[in-house]
Tab-separated table of C-alpha atoms in Angstrom:
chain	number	residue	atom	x	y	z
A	1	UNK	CA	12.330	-3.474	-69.130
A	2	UNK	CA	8.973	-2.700	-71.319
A	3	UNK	CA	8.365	-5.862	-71.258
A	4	UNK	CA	8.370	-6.315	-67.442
A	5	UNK	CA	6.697	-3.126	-66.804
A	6	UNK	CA	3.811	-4.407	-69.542
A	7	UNK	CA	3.068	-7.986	-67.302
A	8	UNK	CA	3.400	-6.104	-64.014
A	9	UNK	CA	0.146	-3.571	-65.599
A	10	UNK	CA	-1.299	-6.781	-66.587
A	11	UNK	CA	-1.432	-8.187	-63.357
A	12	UNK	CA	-2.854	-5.151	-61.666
A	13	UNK	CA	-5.425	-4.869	-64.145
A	14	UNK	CA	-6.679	-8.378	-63.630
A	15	UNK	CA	-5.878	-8.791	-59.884
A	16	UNK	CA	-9.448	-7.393	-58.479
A	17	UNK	CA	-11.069	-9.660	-60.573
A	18	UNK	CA	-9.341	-12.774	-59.618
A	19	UNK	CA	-9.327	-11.735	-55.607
A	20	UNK	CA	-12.812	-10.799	-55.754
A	21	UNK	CA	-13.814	-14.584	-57.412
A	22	UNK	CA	-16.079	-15.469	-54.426
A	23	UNK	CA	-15.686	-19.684	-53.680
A	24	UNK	CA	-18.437	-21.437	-52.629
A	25	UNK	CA	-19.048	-25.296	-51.075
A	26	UNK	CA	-21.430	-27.028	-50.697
A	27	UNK	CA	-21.114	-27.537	-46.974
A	28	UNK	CA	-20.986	-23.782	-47.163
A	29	UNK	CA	-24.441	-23.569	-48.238
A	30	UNK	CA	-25.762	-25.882	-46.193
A	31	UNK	CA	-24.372	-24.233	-43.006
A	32	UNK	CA	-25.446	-20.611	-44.313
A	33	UNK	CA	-29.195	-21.887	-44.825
A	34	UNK	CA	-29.696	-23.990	-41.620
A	35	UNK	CA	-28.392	-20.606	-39.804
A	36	UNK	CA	-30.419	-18.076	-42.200
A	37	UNK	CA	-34.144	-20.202	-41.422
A	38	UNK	CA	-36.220	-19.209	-38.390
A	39	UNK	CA	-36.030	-23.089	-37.675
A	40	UNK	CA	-32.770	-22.409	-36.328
A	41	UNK	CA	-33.739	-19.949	-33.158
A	42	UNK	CA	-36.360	-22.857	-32.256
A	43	UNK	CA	-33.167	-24.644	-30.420
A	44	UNK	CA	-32.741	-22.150	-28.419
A	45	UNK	CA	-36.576	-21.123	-27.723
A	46	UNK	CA	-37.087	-24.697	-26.518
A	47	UNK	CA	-33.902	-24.529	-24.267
A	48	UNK	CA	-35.382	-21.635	-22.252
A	49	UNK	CA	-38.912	-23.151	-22.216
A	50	UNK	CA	-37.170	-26.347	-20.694
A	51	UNK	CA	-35.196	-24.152	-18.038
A	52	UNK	CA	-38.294	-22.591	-17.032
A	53	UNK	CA	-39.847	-25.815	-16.140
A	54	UNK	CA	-37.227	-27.419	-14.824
A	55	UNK	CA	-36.595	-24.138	-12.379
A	56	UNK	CA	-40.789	-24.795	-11.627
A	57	UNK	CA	-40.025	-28.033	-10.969
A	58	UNK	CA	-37.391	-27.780	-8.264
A	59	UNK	CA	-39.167	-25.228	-6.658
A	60	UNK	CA	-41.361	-28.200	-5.515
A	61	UNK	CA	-38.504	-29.265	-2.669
A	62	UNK	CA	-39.189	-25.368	-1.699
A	63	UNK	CA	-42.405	-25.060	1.567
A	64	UNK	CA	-45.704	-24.211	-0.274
A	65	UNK	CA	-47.275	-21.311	2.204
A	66	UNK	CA	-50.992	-20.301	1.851
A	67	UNK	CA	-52.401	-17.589	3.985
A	68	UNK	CA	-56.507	-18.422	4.962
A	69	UNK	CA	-59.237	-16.837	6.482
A	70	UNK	CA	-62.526	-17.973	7.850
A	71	UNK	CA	-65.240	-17.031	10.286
A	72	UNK	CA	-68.508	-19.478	10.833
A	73	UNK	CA	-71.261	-19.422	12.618
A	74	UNK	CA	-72.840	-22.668	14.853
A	75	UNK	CA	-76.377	-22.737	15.274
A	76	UNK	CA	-75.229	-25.133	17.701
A	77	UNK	CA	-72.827	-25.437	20.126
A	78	UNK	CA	-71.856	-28.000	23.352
A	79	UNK	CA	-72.790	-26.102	26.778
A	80	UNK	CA	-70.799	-27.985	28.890
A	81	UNK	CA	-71.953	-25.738	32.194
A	82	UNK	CA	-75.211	-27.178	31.895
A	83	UNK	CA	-74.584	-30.873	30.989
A	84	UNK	CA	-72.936	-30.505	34.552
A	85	UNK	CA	-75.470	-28.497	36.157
A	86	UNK	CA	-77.137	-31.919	37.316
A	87	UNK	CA	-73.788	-33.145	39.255
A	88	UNK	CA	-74.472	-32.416	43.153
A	89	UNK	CA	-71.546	-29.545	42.851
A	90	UNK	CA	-72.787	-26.276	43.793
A	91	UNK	CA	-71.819	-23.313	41.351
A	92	UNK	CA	-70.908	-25.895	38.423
A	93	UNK	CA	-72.878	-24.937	36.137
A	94	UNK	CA	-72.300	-20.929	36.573
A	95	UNK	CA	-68.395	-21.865	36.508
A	96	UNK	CA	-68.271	-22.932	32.783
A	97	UNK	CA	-69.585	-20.457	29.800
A	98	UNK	CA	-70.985	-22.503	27.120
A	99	UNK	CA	-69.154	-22.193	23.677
A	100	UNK	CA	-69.208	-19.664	21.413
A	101	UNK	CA	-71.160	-19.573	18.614
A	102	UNK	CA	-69.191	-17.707	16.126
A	103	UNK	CA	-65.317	-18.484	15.544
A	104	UNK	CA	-62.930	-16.316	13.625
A	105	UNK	CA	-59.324	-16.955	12.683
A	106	UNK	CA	-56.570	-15.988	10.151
A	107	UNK	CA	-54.030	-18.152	9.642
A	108	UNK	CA	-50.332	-19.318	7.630
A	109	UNK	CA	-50.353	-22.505	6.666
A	110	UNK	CA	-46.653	-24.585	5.589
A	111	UNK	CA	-46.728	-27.274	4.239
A	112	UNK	CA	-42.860	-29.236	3.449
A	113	UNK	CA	-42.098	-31.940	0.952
A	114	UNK	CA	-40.184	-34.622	2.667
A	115	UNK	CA	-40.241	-37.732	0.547
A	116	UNK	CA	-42.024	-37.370	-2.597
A	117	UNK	CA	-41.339	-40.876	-4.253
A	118	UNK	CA	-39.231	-39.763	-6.820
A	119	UNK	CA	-41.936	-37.943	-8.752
A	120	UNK	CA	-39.868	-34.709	-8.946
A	121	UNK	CA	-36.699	-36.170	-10.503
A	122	UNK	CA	-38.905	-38.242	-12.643
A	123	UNK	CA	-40.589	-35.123	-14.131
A	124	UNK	CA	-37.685	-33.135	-14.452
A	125	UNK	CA	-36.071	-35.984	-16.589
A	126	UNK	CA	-39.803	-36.330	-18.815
A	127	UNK	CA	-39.445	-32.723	-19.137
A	128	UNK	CA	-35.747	-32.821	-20.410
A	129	UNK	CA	-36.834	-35.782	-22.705
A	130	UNK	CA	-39.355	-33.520	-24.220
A	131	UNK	CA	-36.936	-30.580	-24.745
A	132	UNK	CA	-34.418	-32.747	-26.482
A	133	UNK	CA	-37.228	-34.272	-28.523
A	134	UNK	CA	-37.863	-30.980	-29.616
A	135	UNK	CA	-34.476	-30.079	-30.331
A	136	UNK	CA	-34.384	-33.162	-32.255
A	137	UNK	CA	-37.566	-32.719	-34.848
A	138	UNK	CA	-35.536	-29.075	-35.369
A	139	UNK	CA	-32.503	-30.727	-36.564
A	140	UNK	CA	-34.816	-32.830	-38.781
A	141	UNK	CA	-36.824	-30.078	-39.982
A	142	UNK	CA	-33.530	-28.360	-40.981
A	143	UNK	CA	-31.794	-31.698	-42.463
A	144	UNK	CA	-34.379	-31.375	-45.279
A	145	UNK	CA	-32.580	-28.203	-46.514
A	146	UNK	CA	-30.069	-30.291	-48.187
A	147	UNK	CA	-32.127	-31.762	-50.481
A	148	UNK	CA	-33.245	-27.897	-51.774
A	149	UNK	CA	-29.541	-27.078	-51.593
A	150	UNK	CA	-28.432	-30.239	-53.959
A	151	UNK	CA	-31.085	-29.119	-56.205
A	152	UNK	CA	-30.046	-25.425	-57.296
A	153	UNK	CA	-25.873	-26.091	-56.284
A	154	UNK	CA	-25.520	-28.775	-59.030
A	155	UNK	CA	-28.168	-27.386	-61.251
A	156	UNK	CA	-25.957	-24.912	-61.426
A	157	UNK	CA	-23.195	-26.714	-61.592
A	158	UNK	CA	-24.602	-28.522	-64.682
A	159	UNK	CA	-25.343	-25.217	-66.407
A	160	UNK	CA	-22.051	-23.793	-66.037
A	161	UNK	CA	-20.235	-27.113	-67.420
A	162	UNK	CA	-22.746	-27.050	-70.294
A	163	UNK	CA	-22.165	-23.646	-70.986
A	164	UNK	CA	-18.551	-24.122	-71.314
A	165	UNK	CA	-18.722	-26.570	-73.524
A	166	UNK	CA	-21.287	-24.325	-75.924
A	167	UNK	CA	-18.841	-21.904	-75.582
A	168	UNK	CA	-15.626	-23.783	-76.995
A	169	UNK	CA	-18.474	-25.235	-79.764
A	170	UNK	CA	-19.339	-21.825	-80.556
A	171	UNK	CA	-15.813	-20.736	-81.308
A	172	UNK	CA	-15.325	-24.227	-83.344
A	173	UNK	CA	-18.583	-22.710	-85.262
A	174	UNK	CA	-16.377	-19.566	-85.472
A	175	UNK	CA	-13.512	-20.967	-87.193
A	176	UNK	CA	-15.448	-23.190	-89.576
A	177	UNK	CA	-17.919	-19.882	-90.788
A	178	UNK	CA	-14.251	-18.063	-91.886
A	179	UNK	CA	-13.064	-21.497	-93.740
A	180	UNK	CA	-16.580	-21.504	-95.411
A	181	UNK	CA	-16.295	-17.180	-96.378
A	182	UNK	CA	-12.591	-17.768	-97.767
A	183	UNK	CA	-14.055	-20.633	-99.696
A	184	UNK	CA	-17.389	-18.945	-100.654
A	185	UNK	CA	-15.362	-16.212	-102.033
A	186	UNK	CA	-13.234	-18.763	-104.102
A	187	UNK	CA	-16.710	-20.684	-105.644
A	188	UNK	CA	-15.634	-23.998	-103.834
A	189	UNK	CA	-19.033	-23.728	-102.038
A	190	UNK	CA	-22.973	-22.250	-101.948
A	191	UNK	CA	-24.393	-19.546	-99.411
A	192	UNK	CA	-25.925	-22.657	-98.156
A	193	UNK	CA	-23.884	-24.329	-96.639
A	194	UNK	CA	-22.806	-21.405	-94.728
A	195	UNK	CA	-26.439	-20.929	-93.823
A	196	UNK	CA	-26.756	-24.447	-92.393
A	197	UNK	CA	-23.582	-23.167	-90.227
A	198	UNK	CA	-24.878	-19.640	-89.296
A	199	UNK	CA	-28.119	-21.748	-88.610
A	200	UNK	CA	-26.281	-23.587	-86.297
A	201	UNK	CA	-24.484	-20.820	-84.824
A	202	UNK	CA	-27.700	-19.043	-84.110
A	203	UNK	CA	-29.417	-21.881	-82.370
A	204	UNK	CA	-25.719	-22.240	-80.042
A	205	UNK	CA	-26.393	-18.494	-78.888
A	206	UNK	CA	-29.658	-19.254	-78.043
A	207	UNK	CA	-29.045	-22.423	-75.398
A	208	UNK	CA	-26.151	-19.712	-73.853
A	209	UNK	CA	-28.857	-17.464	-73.551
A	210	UNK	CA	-31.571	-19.944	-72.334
A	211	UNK	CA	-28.156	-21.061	-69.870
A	212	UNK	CA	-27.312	-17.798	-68.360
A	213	UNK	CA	-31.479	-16.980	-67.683
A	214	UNK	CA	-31.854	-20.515	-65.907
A	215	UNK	CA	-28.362	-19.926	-64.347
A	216	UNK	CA	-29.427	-16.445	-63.102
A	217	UNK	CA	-32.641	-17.443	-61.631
A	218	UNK	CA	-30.968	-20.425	-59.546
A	219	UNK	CA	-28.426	-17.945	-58.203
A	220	UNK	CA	-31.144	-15.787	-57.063
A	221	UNK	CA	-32.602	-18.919	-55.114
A	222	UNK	CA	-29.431	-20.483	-53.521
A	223	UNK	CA	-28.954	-16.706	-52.378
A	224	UNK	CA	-31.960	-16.067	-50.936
A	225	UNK	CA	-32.081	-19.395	-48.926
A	226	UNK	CA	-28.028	-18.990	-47.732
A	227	UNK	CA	-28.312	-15.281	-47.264
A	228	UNK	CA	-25.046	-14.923	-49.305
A	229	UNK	CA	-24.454	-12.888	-52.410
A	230	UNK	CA	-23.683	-15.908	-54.693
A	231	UNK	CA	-23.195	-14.031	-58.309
A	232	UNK	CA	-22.339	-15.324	-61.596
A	233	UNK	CA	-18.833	-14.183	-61.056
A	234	UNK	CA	-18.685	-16.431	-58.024
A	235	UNK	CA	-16.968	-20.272	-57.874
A	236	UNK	CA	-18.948	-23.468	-57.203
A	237	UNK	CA	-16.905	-25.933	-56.338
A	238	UNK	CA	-17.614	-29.593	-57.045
A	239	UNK	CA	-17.869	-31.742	-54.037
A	240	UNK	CA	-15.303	-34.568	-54.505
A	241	UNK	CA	-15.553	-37.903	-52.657
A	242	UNK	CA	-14.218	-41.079	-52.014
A	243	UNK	CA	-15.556	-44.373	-54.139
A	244	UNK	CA	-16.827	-45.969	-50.669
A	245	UNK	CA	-20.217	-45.782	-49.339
A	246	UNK	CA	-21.027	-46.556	-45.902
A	247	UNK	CA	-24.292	-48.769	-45.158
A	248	UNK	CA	-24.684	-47.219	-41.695
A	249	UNK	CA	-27.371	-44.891	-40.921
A	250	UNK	CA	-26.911	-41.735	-39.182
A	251	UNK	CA	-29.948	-40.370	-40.317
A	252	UNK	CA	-31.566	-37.982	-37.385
A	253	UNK	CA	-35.182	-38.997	-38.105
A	254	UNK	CA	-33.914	-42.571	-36.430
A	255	UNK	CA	-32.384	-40.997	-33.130
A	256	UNK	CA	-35.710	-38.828	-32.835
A	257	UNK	CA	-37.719	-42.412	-32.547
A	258	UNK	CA	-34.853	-43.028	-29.827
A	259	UNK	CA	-35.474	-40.133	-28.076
A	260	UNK	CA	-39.440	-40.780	-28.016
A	261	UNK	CA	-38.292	-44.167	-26.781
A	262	UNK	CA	-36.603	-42.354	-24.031
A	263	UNK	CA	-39.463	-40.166	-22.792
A	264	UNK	CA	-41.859	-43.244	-22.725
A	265	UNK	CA	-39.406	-44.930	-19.898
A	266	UNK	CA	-39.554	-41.789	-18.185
A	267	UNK	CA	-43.394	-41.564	-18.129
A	268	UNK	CA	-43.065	-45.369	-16.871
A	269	UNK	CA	-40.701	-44.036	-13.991
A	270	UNK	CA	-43.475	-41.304	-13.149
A	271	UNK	CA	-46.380	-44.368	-12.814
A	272	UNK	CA	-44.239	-46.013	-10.136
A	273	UNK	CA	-43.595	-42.809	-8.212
A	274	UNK	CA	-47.163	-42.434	-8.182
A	275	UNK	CA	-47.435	-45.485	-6.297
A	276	UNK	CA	-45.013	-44.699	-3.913
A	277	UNK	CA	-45.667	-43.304	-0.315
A	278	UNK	CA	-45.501	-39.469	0.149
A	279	UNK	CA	-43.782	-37.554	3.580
A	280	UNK	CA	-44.499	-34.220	4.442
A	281	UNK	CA	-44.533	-31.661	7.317
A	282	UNK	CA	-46.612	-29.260	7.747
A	283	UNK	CA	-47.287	-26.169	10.083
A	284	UNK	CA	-49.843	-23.750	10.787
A	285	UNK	CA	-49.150	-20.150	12.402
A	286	UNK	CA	-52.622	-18.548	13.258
A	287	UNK	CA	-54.397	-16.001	15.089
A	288	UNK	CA	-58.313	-16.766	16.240
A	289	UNK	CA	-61.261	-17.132	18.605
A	290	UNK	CA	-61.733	-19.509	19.517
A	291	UNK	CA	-57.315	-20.094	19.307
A	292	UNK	CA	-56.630	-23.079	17.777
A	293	UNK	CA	-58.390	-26.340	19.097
A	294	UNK	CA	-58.894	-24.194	22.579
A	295	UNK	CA	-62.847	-24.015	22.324
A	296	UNK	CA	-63.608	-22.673	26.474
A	297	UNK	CA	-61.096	-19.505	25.657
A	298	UNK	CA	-63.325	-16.994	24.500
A	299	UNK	CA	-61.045	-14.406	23.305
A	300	UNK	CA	-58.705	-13.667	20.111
A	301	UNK	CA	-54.889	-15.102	20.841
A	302	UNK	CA	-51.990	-16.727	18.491
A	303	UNK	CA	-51.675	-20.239	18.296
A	304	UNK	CA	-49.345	-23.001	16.046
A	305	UNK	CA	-50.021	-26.287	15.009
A	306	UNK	CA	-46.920	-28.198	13.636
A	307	UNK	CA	-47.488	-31.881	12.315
A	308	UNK	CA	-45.585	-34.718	9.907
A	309	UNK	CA	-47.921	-37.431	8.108
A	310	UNK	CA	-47.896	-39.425	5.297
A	311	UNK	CA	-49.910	-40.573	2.282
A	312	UNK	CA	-50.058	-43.876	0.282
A	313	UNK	CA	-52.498	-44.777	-2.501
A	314	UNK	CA	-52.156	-48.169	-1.293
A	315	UNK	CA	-54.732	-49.260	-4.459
A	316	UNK	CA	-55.860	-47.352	-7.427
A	317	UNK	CA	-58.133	-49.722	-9.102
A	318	UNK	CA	-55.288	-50.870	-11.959
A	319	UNK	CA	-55.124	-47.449	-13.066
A	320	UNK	CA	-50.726	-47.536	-12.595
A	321	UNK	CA	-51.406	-50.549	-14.667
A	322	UNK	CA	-53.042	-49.580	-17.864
A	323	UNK	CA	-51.359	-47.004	-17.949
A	324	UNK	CA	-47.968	-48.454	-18.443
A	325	UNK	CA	-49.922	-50.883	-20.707
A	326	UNK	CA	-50.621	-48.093	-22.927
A	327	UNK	CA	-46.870	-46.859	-23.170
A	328	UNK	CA	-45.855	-50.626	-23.671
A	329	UNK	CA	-48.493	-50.338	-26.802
A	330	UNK	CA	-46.691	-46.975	-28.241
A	331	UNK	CA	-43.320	-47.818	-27.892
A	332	UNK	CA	-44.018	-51.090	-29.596
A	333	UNK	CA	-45.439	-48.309	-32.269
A	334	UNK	CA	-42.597	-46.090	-31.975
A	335	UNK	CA	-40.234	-49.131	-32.655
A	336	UNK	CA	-42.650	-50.542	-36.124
A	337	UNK	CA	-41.687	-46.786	-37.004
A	338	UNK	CA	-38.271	-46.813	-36.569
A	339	UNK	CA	-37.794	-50.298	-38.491
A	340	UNK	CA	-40.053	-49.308	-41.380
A	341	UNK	CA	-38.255	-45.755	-42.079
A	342	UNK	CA	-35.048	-47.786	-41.526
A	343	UNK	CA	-35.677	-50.558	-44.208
A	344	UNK	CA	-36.985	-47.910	-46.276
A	345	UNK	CA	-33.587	-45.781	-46.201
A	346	UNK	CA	-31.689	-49.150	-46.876
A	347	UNK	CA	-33.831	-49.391	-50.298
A	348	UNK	CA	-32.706	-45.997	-51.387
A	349	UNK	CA	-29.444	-46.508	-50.500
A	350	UNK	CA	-28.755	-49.649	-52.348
A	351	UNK	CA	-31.080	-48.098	-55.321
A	352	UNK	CA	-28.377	-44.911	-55.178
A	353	UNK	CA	-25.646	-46.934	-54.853
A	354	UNK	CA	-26.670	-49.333	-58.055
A	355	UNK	CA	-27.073	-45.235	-59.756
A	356	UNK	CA	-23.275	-44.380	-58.852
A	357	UNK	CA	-22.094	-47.304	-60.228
A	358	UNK	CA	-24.062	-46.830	-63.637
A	359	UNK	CA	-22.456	-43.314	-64.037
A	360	UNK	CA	-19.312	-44.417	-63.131
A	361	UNK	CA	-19.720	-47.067	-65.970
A	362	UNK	CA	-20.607	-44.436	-68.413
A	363	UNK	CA	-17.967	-42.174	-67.279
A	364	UNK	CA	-15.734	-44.806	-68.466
A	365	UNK	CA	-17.488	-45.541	-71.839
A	366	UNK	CA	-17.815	-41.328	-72.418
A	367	UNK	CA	-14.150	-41.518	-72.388
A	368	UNK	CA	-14.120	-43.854	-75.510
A	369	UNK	CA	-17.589	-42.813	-77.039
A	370	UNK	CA	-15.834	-38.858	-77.039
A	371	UNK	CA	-12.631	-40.258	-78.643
A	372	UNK	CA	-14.860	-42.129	-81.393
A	373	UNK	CA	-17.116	-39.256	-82.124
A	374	UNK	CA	-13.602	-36.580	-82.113
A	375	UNK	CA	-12.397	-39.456	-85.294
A	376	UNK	CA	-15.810	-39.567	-86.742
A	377	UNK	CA	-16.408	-35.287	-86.912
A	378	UNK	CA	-12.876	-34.974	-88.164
A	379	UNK	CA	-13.302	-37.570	-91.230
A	380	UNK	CA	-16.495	-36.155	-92.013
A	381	UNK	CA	-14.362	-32.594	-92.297
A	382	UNK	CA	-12.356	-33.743	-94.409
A	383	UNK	CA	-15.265	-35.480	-96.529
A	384	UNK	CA	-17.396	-32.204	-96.368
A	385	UNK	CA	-13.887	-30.634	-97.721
A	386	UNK	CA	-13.807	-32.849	-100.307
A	387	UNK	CA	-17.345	-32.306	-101.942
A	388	UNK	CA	-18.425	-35.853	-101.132
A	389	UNK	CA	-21.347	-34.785	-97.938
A	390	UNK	CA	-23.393	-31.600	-97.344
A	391	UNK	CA	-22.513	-29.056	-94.923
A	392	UNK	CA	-26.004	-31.060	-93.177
A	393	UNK	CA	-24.209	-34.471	-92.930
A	394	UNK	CA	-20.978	-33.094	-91.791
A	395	UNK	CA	-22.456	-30.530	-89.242
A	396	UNK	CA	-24.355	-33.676	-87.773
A	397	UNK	CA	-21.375	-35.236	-86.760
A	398	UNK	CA	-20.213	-32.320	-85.161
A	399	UNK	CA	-23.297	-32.341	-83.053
A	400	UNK	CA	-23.331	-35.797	-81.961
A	401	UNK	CA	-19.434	-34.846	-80.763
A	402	UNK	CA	-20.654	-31.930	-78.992
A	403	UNK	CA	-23.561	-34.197	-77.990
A	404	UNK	CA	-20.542	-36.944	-76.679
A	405	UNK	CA	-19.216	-33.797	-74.687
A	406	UNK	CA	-21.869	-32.947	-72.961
A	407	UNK	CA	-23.226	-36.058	-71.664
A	408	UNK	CA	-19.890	-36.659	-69.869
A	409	UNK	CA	-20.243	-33.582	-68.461
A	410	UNK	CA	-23.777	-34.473	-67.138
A	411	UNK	CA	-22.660	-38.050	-66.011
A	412	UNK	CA	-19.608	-36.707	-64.365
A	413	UNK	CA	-22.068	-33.916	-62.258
A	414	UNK	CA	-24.626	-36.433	-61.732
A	415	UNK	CA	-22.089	-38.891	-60.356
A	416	UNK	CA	-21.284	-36.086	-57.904
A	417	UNK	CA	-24.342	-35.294	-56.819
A	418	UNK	CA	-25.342	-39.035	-56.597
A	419	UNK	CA	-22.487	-39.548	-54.505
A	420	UNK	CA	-24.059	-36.458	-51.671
A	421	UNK	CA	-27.048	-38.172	-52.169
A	422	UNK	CA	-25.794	-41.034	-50.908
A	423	UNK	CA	-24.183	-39.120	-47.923
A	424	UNK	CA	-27.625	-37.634	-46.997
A	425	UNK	CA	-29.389	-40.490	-47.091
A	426	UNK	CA	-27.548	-42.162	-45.089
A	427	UNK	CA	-26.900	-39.477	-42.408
A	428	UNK	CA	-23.114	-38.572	-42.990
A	429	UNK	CA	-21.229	-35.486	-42.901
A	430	UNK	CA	-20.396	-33.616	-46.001
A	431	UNK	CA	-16.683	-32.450	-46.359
């Protein structure tokens, strides 16, 4: 009964501590960055700019309506009365005033897109191009993240598997310094060699220090950039992936080229509705003297004028024609781009894939080298025990299996983070 009642106080003693063990991923921090940056509201910035337009845009099927004045003055006008006065009619000339000089007149004037070539769909789709071009060097800006990500998650990754490993040295330092007093006190050895240990000991605190100050300080970083509380207390995980590496490229940077690709066709769609014929209808409502076109009424009286035409640029001196000359010439830029940046991300990948490959080779040979170097420390004990090396000689061997340790910790990190590497490079999701 004690004994159950002692493991139940036990496990609500340590119970906060191991709920409150925070776990962290790497896709975690990626997702928690992209959202924290100011990049990220750009999406949706450029997403109302585009709506904006685009509601501009269709407004041009709507009747554009312009209200005019005008009044004028004619120094001279036709006086019809007396261009007749010399006909044999009596009265004639008396019968018809001669224009007026001044004319007034206020007036509404419509005019109605009928046909308009296309060049209103065609800029609505430019305009869209642009906005997902936009959206697109976002998500590019905001891929490069990753690479600050990798750099502090398995940094500290790398720090906390070295630090465990000076740990477990430190308590092998331990145990030896309490063989070495017992013996001391015996005479089987000199307050030197324990002060080659206590050296040693002294210079392991010191890289656990220098550790937990580095590990600190990238804690602070990867927090500030995610906008999460990432402590010491909490749990990086190590990403774990499959051995195979996929040569296609998903890389955004490629799809942006695309997209500018895209918008070029679009602008060639907008030369050829230039070209096209236009249809429109138009109609004036106004109020004047003379009224309208009716210059022998001499008063002020409504009038409308209502109308349909059409206009062609039947030539425009091969301006249509450079110009789609000179999007021919960028795209053929756009594409020596796209094919440079993609050889280029081929050469890294094959370069990182030849670097996962070497670690996984040394993992292998760590396994064996740590095995050696375990057989190796515990002969030179038992030399060192024997009075036939220094404390130096054997304490040298127990650093080159420490040594062992930690370079397979490093490979097997590095591996890890070579394998994301990889991933980014080539465009891919991270689990």
């Amino acid at each position: 009964m004690k004994k159950h009642v002692l493991i139940t106080s036990i496990l609500i003693f340590i119970s906060p501590t191991i709920w409150s063990q925070k776990i962290v991923t790497l896709k975690e921090c990626y997702e928690k960055a992209i959202a924290k940056t100011p990049l990220a509201k750009e999406q949706d910035t450029y997403n109302s700019i585009w709506k904006l337009k685009d509601q501009n845009l269709t407004l041009g099927w709507l009747p554009a309506i312009d209200a005019n004045a005008s009044a004028l003055y004619n120094s001279e006008v036709a006086d019809i009365g007396s261009a007749l006065g010399s006909l044999p009619i009596p009265g004639i000339a008396g019968a018809i005033s001669p224009l007026p000089h001044d004319q007034y007149k206020v007036t509404i004037d419509i005019n109605q897109a009928i046909y308009d070539g296309g060049a209103i769909k065609n800029a609505r789709i430019l305009e869209e191009a642009g906005r997902n071009i936009n959206g697109k060097q976002t998500e590019v800006e905001l891929y490069k993240i990753r690479t600050q990500i990798n750099s502090y998650y398995f940094g500290i990754l790398l720090l906390d598997g070295q630090k465990e490993l000076f740990d477990n040295y430190l308590d092998i330092i331990d145990k030896r310094l309490s063989s070495m007093q017992s013996a001391l006190a015996n005479g089987m050895i000199l307050n030197s060699d324990i002060d080659v240990i206590t050296s040693e000991k002294i210079k392991i605190r010191q890289q656990i220090v220098e550790s937990d100050l580095r590990k600190e300080a990238l804690l602070g970083i990867l927090s500030d950039i995610t906008g999460e509380n990432i402590t010491s207390s909490s749990e990086l995980i190590l990403p774990v992936n499959t051995d195979e590496t996929s040569d296609e490229i998903l890389r955004p940077e490629l799809h942006l080229f695309d997209l500018r690709n895209e918008q070029l066709e679009s602008g060639l769609k907008m030369i050829e509705s230039r070209r096209k014929p236009k249809a429109f209808g138009f109609a004036t409502l106004g109020y004047g003297n003379p009224p309208g076109s009716n210059f022998f009424r001499d008063e002020f009286a409504a009038y409308y004028i209502v109308g349909a035409g059409i206009k062609w640029n039947i030539y425009d001196w091969n301006r249509a024609k450079n110009d789609k000359k000179e999007i021919h010439l960028q795209q053929q830029i756009i594409e020596g781009k796209k094919t440079e940046l993609s050889d280029n991300l081929k050469r890294l990948l094959e370069a990182k894939k030849a670097e996962i490959e070497s670690l996984k080779s040394m993992l292998e040979t760590d396994i064996e080298l740590m095995s050696l170097r375990n057989r190796i420390t515990l002969a030179a004990e038992s030399q060192y025990e024997n009075g036939t090396i220094t404390a130096t000689e054997y304490l040298n061997q127990l650093n080159s299996e420490q040594q062992a340790a930690i370079n397979h910790e490093i490979h097997k990190i590095n591996l890890a983070n070579a394998r994301i590497e990889y991933m980014n490079i080539s465009g891919q999701d991270i689990d």
